[in-house]
Short mmCIF file of C-alpha atoms in Angstrom, two decimals:
data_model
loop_
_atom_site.label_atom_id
_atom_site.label_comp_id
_atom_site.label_asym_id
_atom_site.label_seq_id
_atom_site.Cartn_x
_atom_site.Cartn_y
_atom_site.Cartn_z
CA UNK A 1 19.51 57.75 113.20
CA UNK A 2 21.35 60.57 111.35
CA UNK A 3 22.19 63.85 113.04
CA UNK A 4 20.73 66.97 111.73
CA UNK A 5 23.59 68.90 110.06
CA UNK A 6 23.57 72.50 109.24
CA UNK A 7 25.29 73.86 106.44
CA UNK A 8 27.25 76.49 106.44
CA UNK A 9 27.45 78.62 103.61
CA UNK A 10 30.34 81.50 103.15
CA UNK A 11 30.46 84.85 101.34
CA UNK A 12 32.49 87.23 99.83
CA UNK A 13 36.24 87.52 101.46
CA UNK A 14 37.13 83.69 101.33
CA UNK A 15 38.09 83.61 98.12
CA UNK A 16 41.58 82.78 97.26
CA UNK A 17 43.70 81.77 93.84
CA UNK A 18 43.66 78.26 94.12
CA UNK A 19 40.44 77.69 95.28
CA UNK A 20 37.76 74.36 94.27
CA UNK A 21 41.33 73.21 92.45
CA UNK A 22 41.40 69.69 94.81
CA UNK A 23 37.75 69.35 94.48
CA UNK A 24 37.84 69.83 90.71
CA UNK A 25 40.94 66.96 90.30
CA UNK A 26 39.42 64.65 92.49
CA UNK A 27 35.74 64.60 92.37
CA UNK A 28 33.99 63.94 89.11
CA UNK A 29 30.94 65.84 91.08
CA UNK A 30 32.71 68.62 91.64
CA UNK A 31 33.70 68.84 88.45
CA UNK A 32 30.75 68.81 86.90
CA UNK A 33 29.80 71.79 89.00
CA UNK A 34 32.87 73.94 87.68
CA UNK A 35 31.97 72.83 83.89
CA UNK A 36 28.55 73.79 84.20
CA UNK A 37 29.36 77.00 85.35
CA UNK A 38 31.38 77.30 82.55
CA UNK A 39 29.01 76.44 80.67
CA UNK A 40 26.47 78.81 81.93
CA UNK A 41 28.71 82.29 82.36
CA UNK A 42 30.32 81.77 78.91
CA UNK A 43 33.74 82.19 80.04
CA UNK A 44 36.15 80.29 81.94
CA UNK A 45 35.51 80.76 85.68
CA UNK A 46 37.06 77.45 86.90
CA UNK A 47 40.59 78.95 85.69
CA UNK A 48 40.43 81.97 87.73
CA UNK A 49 39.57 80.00 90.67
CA UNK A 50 42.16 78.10 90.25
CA UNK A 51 44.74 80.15 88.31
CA UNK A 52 43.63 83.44 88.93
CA UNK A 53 44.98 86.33 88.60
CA UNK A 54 44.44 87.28 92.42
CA UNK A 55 43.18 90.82 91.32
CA UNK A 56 40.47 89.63 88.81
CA UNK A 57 39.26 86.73 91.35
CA UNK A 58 38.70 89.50 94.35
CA UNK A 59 36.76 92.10 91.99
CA UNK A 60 33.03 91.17 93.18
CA UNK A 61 31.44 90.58 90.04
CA UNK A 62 34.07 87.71 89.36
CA UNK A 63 34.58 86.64 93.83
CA UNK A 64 30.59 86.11 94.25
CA UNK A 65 30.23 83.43 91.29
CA UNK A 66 33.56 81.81 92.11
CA UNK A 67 32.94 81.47 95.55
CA UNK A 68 28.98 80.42 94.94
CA UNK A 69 30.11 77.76 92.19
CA UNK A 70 33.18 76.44 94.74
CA UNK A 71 31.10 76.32 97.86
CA UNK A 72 28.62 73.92 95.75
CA UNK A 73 31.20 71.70 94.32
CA UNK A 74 32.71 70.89 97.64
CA UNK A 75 28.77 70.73 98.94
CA UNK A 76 28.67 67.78 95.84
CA UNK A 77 32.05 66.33 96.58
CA UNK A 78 30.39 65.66 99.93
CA UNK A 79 27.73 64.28 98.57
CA UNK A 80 29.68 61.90 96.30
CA UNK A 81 32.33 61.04 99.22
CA UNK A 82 29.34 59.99 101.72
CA UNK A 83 30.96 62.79 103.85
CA UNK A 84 27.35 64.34 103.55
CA UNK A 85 23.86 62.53 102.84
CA UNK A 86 21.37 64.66 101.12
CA UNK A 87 18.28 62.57 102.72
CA UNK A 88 19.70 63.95 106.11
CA UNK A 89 17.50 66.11 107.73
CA UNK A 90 19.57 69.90 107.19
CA UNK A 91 18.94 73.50 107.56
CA UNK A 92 21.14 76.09 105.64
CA UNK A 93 22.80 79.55 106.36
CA UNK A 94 24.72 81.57 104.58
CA UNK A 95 26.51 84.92 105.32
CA UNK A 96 25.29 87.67 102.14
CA UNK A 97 26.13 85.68 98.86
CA UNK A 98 26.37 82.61 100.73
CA UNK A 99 22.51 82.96 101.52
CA UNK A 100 21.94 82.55 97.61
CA UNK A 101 23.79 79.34 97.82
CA UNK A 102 22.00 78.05 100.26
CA UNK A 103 18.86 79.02 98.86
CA UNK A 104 19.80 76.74 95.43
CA UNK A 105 20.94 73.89 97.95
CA UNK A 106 17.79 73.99 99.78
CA UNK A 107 15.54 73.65 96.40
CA UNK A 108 14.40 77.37 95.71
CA UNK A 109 16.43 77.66 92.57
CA UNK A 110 18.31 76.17 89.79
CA UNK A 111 22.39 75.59 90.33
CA UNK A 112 21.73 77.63 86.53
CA UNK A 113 19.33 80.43 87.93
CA UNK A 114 21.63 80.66 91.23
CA UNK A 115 24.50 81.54 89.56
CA UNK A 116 23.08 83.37 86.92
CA UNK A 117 21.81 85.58 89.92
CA UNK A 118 24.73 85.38 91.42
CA UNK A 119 26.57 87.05 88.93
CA UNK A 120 24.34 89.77 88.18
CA UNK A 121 24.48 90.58 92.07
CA UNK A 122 28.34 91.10 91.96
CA UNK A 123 27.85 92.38 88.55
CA UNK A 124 25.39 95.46 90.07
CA UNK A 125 27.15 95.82 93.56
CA UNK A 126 30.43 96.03 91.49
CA UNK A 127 28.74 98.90 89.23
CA UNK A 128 26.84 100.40 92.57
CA UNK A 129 30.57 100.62 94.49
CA UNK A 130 32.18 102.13 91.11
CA UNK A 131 29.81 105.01 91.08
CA UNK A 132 30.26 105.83 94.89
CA UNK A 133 33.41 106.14 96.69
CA UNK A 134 33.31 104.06 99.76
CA UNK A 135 34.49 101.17 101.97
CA UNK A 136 33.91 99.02 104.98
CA UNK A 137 35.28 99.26 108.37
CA UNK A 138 35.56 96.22 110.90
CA UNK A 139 35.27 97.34 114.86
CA UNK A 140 36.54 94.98 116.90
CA UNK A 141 35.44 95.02 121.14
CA UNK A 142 31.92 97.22 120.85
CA UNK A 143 28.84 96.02 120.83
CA UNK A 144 25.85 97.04 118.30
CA UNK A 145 24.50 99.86 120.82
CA UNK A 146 28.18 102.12 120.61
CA UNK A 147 28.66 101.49 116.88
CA UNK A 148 25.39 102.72 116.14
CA UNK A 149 26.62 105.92 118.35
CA UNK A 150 29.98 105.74 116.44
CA UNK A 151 28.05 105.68 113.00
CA UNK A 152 25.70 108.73 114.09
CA UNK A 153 28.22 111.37 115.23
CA UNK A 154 30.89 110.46 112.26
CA UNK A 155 28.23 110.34 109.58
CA UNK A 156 28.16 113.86 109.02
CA UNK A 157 25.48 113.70 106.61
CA UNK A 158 26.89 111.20 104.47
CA UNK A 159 26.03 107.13 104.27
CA UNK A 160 27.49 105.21 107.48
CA UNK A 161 25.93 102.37 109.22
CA UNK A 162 26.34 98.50 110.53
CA UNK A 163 26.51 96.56 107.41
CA UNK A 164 27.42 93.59 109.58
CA UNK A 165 27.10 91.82 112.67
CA UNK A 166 29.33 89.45 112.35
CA UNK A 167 29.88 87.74 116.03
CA UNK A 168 30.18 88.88 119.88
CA UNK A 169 32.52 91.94 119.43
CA UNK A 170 32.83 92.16 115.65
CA UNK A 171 31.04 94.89 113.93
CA UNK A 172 31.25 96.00 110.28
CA UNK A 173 30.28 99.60 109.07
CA UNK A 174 29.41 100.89 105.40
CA UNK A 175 29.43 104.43 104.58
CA UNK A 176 30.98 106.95 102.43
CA UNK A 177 35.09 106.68 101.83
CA UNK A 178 35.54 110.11 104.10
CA UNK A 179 32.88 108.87 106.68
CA UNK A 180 34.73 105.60 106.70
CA UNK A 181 38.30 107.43 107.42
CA UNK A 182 36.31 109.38 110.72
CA UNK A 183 34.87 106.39 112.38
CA UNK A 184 37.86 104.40 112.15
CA UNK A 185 39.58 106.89 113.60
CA UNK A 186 37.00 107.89 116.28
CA UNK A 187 36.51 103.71 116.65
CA UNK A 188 40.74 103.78 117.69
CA UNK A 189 40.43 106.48 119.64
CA UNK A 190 37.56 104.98 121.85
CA UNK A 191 39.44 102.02 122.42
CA UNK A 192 38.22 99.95 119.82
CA UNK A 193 40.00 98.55 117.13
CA UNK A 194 39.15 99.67 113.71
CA UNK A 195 40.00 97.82 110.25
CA UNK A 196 39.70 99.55 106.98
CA UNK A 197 38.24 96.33 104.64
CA UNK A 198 39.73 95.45 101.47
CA UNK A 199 36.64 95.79 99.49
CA UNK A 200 34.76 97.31 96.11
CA UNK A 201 32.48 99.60 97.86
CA UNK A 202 29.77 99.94 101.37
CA UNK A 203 28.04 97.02 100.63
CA UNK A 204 24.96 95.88 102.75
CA UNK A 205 24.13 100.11 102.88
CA UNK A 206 22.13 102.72 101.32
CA UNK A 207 25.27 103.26 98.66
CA UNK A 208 24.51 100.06 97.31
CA UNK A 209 20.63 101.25 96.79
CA UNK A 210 21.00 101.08 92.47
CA UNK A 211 22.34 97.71 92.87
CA UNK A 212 19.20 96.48 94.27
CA UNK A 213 16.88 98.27 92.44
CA UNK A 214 18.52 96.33 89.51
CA UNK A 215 18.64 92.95 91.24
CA UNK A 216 14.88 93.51 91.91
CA UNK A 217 14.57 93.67 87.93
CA UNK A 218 16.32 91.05 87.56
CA UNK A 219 14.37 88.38 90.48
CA UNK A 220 11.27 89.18 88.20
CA UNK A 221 12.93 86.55 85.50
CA UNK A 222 14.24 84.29 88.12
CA UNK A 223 12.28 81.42 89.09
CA UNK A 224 12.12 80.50 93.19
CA UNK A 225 10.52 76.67 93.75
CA UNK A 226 9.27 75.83 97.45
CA UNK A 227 12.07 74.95 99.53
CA UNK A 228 12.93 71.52 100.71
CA UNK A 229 14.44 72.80 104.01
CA UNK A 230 14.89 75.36 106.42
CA UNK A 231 17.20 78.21 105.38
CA UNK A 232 17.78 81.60 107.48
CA UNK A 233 17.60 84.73 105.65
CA UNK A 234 20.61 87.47 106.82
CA UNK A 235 18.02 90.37 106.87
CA UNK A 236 15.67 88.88 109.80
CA UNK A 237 18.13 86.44 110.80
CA UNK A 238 14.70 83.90 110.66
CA UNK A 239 13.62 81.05 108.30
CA UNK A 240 12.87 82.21 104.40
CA UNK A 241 8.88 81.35 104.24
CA UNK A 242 7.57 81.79 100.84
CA UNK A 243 8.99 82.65 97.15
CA UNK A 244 7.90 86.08 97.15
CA UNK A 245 9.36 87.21 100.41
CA UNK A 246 12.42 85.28 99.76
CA UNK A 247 12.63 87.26 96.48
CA UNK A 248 12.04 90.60 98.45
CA UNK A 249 14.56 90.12 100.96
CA UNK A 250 17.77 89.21 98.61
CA UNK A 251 16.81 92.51 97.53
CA UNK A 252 16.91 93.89 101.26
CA UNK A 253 19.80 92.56 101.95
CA UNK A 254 21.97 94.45 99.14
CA UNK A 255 21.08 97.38 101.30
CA UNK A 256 20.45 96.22 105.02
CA UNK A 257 22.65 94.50 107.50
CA UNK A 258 23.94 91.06 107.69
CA UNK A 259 22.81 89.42 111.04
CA UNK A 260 24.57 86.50 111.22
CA UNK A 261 25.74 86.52 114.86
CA UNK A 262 22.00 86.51 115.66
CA UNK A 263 21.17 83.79 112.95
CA UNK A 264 23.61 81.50 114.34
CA UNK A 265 22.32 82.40 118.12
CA UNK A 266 19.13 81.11 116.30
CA UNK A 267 20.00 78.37 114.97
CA UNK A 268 21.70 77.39 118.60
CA UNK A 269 18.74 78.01 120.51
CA UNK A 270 16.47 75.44 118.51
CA UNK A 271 19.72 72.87 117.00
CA UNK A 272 19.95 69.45 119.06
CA UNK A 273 22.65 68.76 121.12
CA UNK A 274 24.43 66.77 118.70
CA UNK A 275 23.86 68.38 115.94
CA UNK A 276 26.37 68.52 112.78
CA UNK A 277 28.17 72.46 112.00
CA UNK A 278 29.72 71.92 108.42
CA UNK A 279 31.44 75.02 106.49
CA UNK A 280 31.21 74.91 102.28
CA UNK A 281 34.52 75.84 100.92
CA UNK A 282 36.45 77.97 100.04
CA UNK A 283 37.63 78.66 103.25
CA UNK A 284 37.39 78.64 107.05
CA UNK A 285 35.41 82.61 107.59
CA UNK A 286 32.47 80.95 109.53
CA UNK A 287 34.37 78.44 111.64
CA UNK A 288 36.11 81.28 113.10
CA UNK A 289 32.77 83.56 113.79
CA UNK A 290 30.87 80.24 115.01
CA UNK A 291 33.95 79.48 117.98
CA UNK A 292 33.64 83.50 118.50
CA UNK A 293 30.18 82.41 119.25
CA UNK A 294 30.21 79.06 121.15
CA UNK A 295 34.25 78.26 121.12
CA UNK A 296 33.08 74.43 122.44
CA UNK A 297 30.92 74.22 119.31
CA UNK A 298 32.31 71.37 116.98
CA UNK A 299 32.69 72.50 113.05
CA UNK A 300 33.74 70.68 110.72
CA UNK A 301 35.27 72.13 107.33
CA UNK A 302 35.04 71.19 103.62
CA UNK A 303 37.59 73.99 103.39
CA UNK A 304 39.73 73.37 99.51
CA UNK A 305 43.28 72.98 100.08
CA UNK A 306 44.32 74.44 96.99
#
């Protein structure tokens, strides 16, 4: 009897130049996945995966399609390899753009109509991050109670709140560029570590609110099927039900936080005892929050080597 395996999806941040490359040389699966992409976005995406240039590949309307089209080739390398057996029974998670893969892998949509959606997300967050100066801060050692404190006496008016909550101890803000700048500051001077993020823009906040008014627009054209297995949505950190709410809450989560510490307490709550943990590629992100989690937890990682 197979083990139920849960598959791990990851978002934004694990990109890197080189990415998908192995999967692309060696499976004919995989490779089909980067030519359809291709095919799809009308320019070559499989070359700045591979090739980059680093600074292209990390802008987010070029990172979320990349990393959506990489994480299912290595899913279909897995496939083809007999490392992974679609007719096992599965349940998917992914963290922010990773939900949208896992929502094509589970059966709602198209690989065609995932990325397509894909792209217009990074495409509209991208746009949404231009038009507002701001940023991201990780806190490292509080817990969601004192950086909700943090975020309400830096805020001064402007945007700055958990964006997300990422494992025991790890907390990401959003929030205006100033507002950013005072709670890492206040964060250090607390005791807590504080890491200004390397990103476009305050994503999973209010600053991102004309990027999902636009993806809204956009989900009108898409079409969602029924889903063919469980998959946790990031706003409720619960299973996606129907086609209409699963449409409502990619919106949500443009603007609301990502709870994937509490999805994966979730998951561990119901998940047998010998369950499967397997991580998409590009990289390793979610191994590392899952053994922040439960360190005795066994992963295992279609990480790309490239």
């Amino acid at each position: 009897m197979s083990k139920h395996t849960y598959i791990l999806c990851p978002g934004q941040g694990a990109q890197h130049v080189g990415m998908g490359k192995d999967y692309f040389n060696a499976s004919p699966a995989a490779r089909a996945v980067f030519e359809q992409a291709n095919a799809v976005l009308g320019f070559d995406l499989a070359s700045l995966c591979f090739s980059g240039p680093e600074e292209r590949l990390n802008q987010t309307d070029i990172c979320q399609p990349a990393i959506f089209t990489t994480s299912v080739a290595s899913y279909q390398a897995g496939i083809e390899s007999g490392m992974l057996n679609a007719d096992d029974e599965t349940t998917y998670a992914g963290l922010s753009l990773g939900e949208s893969t896992a929502l094509h892998l589970a059966g709602a949509l198209s690989f065609d109509d995932g990325l397509r959606m894909v792209a217009m997300r990074g495409k509209v967050m991208q746009e949404a991050a231009t038009a507002t100066p701001s940023g991201m801060v990780s806190i490292m050692g509080a817990d969601e109670a004192q950086v909700v404190a943090l975020c309400e006496q830096n805020a001064e008016g402007e945007v700055l709140s958990p964006a997300n909550f990422n494992a025991p101890g790890q907390i990401v803000v959003s929030g205006n560029r100033m507002a950013c700048q005072r709670i890492a500051a206040a964060a250090t001077e607390a005791g807590f570590k504080a890491i200004p993020l390397k990103v476009a823009g305050a994503f999973h906040s209010s600053v991102m609110q004309s990027g999902a008014d636009r993806m809204a627009a956009e989900l009108q054209n898409i079409a969602m099927q029924g889903l063919r297995a469980t998959v946790y949505a990031n706003v409720t950190a619960q299973p996606h039900t129907d086609s209409a709410s699963i449409k409502r809450l990619l919106v949500e989560q443009i603007i609301k936080p990502v709870r994937w510490e509490q999805t994966m307490q979730n998951i561990l709550i119901s998940a047998p005892a010998d369950a499967r943990y397997v991580e998409l590629s590009p990289g390793r992100v979610l191994t590392g929050l899952l053994k922040k989690i439960n360190r005795r937890l066994p992963i295992e990682s279609l990480a790309t080597k490239g």
